[in-house]
mmCIF file of C-alpha atoms in Angstrom:
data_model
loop_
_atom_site.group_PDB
_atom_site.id
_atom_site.type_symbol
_atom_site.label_atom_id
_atom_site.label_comp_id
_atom_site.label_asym_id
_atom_site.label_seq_id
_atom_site.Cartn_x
_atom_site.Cartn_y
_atom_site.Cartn_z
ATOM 1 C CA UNK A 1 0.000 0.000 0.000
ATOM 2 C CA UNK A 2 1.073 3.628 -1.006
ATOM 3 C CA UNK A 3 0.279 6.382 1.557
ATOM 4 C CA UNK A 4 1.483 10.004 0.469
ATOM 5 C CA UNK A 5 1.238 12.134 2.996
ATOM 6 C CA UNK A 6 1.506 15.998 2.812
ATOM 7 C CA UNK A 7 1.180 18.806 4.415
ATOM 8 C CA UNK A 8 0.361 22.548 3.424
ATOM 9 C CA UNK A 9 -0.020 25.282 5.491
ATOM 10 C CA UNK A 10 -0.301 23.642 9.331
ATOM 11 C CA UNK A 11 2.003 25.654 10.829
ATOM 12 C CA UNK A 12 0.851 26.447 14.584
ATOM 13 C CA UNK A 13 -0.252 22.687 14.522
ATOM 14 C CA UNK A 14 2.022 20.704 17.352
ATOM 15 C CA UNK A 15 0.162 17.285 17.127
ATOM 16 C CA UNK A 16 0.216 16.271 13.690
ATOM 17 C CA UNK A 17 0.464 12.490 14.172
ATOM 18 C CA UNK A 18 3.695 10.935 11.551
ATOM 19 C CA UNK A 19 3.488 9.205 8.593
ATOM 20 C CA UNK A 20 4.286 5.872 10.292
ATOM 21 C CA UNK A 21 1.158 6.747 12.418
ATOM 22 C CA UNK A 22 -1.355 7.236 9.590
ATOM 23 C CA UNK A 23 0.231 4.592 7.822
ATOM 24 C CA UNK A 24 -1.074 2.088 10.604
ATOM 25 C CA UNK A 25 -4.736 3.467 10.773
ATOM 26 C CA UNK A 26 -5.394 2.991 7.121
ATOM 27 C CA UNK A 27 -3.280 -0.010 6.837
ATOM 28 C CA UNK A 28 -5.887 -1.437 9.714
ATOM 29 C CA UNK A 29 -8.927 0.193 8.530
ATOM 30 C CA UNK A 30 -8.261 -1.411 4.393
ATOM 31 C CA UNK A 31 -6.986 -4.927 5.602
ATOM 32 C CA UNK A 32 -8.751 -7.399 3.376
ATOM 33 C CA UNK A 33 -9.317 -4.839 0.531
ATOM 34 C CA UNK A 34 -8.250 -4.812 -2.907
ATOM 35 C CA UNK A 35 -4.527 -4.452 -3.587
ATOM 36 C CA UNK A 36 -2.251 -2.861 -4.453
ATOM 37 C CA UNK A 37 -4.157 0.467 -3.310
ATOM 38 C CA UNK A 38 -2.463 4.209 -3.361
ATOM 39 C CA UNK A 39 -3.938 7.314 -1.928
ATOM 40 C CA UNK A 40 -2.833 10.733 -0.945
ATOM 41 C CA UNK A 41 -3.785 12.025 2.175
ATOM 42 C CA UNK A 42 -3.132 16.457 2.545
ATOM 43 C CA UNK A 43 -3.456 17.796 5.608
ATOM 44 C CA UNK A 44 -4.645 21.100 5.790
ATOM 45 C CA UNK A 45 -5.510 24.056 7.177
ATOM 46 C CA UNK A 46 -8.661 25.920 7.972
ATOM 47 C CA UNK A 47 -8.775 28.197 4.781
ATOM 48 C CA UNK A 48 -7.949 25.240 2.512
ATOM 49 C CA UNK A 49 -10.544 23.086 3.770
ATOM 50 C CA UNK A 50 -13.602 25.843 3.799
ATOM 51 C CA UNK A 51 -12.764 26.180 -0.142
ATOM 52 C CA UNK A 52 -12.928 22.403 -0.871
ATOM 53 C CA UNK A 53 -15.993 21.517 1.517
ATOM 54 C CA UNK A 54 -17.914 24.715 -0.374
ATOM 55 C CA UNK A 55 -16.514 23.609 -3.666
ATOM 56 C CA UNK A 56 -17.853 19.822 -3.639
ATOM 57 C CA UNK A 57 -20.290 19.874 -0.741
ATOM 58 C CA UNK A 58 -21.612 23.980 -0.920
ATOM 59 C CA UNK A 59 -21.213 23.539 2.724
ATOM 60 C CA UNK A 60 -19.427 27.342 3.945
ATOM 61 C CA UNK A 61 -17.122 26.208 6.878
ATOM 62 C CA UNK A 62 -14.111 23.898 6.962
ATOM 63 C CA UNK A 63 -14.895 20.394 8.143
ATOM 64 C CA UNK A 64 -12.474 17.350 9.450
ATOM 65 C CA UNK A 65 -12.179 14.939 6.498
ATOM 66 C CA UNK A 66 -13.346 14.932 3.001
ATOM 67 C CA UNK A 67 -12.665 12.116 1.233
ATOM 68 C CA UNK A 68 -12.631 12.088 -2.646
ATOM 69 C CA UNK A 69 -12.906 8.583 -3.896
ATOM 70 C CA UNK A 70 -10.639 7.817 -7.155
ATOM 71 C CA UNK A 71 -13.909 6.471 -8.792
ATOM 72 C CA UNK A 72 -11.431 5.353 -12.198
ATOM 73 C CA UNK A 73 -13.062 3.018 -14.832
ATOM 74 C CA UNK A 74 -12.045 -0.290 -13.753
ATOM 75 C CA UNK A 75 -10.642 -0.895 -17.324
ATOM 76 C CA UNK A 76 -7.591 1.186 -16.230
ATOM 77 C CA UNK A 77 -6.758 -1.059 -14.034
ATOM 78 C CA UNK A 78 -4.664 2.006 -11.959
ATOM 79 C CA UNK A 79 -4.143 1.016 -8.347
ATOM 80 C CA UNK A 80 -5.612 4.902 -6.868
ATOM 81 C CA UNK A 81 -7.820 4.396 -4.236
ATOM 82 C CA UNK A 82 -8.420 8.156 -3.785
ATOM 83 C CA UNK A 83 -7.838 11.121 -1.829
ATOM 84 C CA UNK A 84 -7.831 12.829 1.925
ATOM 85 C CA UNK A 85 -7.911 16.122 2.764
ATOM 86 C CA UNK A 86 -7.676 16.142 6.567
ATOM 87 C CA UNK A 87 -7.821 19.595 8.305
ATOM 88 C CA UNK A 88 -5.390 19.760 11.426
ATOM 89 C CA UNK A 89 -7.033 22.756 13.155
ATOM 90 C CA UNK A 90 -10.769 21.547 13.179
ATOM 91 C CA UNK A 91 -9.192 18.284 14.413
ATOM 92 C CA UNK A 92 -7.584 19.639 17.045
ATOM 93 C CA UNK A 93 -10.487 21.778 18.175
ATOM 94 C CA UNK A 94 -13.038 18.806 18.216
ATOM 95 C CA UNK A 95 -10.806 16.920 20.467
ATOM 96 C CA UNK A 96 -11.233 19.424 22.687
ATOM 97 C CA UNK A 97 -14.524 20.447 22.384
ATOM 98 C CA UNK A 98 -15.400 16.588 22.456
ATOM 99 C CA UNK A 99 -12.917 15.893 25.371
ATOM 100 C CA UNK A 100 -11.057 13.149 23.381
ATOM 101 C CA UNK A 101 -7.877 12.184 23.405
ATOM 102 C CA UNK A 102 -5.724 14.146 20.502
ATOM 103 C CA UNK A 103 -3.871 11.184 18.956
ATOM 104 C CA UNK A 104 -7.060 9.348 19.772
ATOM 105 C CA UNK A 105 -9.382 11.735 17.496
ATOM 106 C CA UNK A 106 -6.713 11.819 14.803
ATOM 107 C CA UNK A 107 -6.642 7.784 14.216
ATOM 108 C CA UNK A 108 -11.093 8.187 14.126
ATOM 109 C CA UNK A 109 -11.013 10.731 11.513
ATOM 110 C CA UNK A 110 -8.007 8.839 9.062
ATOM 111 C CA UNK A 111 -10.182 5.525 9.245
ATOM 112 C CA UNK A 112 -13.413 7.717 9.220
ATOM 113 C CA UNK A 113 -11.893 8.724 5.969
ATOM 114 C CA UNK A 114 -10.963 5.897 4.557
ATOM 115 C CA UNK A 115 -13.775 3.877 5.066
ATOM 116 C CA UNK A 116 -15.456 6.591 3.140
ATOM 117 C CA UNK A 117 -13.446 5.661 0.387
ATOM 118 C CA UNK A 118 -14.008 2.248 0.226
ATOM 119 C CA UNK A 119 -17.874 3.280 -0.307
ATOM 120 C CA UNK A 120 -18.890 3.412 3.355
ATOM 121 C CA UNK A 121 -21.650 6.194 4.586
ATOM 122 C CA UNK A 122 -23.635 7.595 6.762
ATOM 123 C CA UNK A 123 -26.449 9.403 5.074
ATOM 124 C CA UNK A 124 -29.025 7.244 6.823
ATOM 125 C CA UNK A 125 -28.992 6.006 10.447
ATOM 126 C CA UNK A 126 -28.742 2.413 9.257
ATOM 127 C CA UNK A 127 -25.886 3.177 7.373
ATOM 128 C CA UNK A 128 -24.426 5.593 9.821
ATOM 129 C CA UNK A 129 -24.818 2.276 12.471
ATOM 130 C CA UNK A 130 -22.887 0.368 10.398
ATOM 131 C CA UNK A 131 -19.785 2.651 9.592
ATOM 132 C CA UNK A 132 -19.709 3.568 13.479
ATOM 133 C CA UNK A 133 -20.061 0.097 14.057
ATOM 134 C CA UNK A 134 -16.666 -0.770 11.832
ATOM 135 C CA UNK A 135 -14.584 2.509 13.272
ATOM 136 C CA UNK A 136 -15.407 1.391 16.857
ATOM 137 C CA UNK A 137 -14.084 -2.008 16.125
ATOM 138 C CA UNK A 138 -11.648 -1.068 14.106
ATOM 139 C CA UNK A 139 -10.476 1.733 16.860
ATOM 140 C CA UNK A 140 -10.162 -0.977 19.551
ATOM 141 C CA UNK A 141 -8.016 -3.042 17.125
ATOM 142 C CA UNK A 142 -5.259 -0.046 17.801
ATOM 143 C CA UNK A 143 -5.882 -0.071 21.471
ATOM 144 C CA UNK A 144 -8.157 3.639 21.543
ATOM 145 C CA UNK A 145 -11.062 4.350 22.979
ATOM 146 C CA UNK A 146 -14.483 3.984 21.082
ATOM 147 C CA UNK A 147 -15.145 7.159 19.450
ATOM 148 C CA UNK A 148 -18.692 7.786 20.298
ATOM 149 C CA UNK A 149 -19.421 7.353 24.059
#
């Protein structure tokens, strides 16, 4: 599996978790899925993350994750599972607001993302059950905490 990770713009961000880090939460969270897989994963800042969440979703903040799955015709048989863009500062400031665990909050929202782009969702509560379901599971896999309680 190919993870690029980058990072534009974070500066004032402390607790950006390392590449070997992320590498491990989507490593766990795509065991047993097609291979070989590559996806980029930016980490952003506020600013950044407002533009892209009002460009694909017309929503006019900046949010956590967006995934953007690589949604290639399968006859190009290219290995791109998709894209992250993960924003540092709303991360940090949910942790807090959510009194979670940092590193803890960080290794939710990579799988949360990446489960998105293996077609997981949560647009209805059964759907929404099932993804929460997975993270949770998946969570306690890496020894943190479930992420909704």
């Amino acid at each position: 599996m190919i993870i690029d990770v980058r990072m534009e713009n974070v500066s004032g961000c402390e607790h950006i978790p390392d590449e070997s880090a992320i590498h491990q939460w989507v490593t766990a969270t795509l065991s047993g899925h097609k291979k070989p897989m590559e996806l980029n994963i930016r980490i952003i800042d506020e600013d950044e993350s407002a533009t892209l969440n009002h460009q694909y979703r017309k929503k006019n903040n900046p949010t956590n994750v967006l995934s953007f799955p690589a949604n290639l015709p399968e006859s190009l048989m290219l290995p791109l599972l998709g894209d992250l863009a993960i924003c540092a500062q709303v991360i940090e400031r949910e942790a807090i607001e959510q009194n979670k665990p940092l590193y803890a909050h960080w290794a939710h929202i990579v799988i949360h993302g990446s489960l998105h782009l293996i077609g997981f969702d949560h647009e209805d509560d059964a759907e929404a059950e099932k993804m929460e379901l997975l993270e949770t599971k998946i969570l306690a896999s890496l020894n943190f905490p479930p992420p909704y309680e």
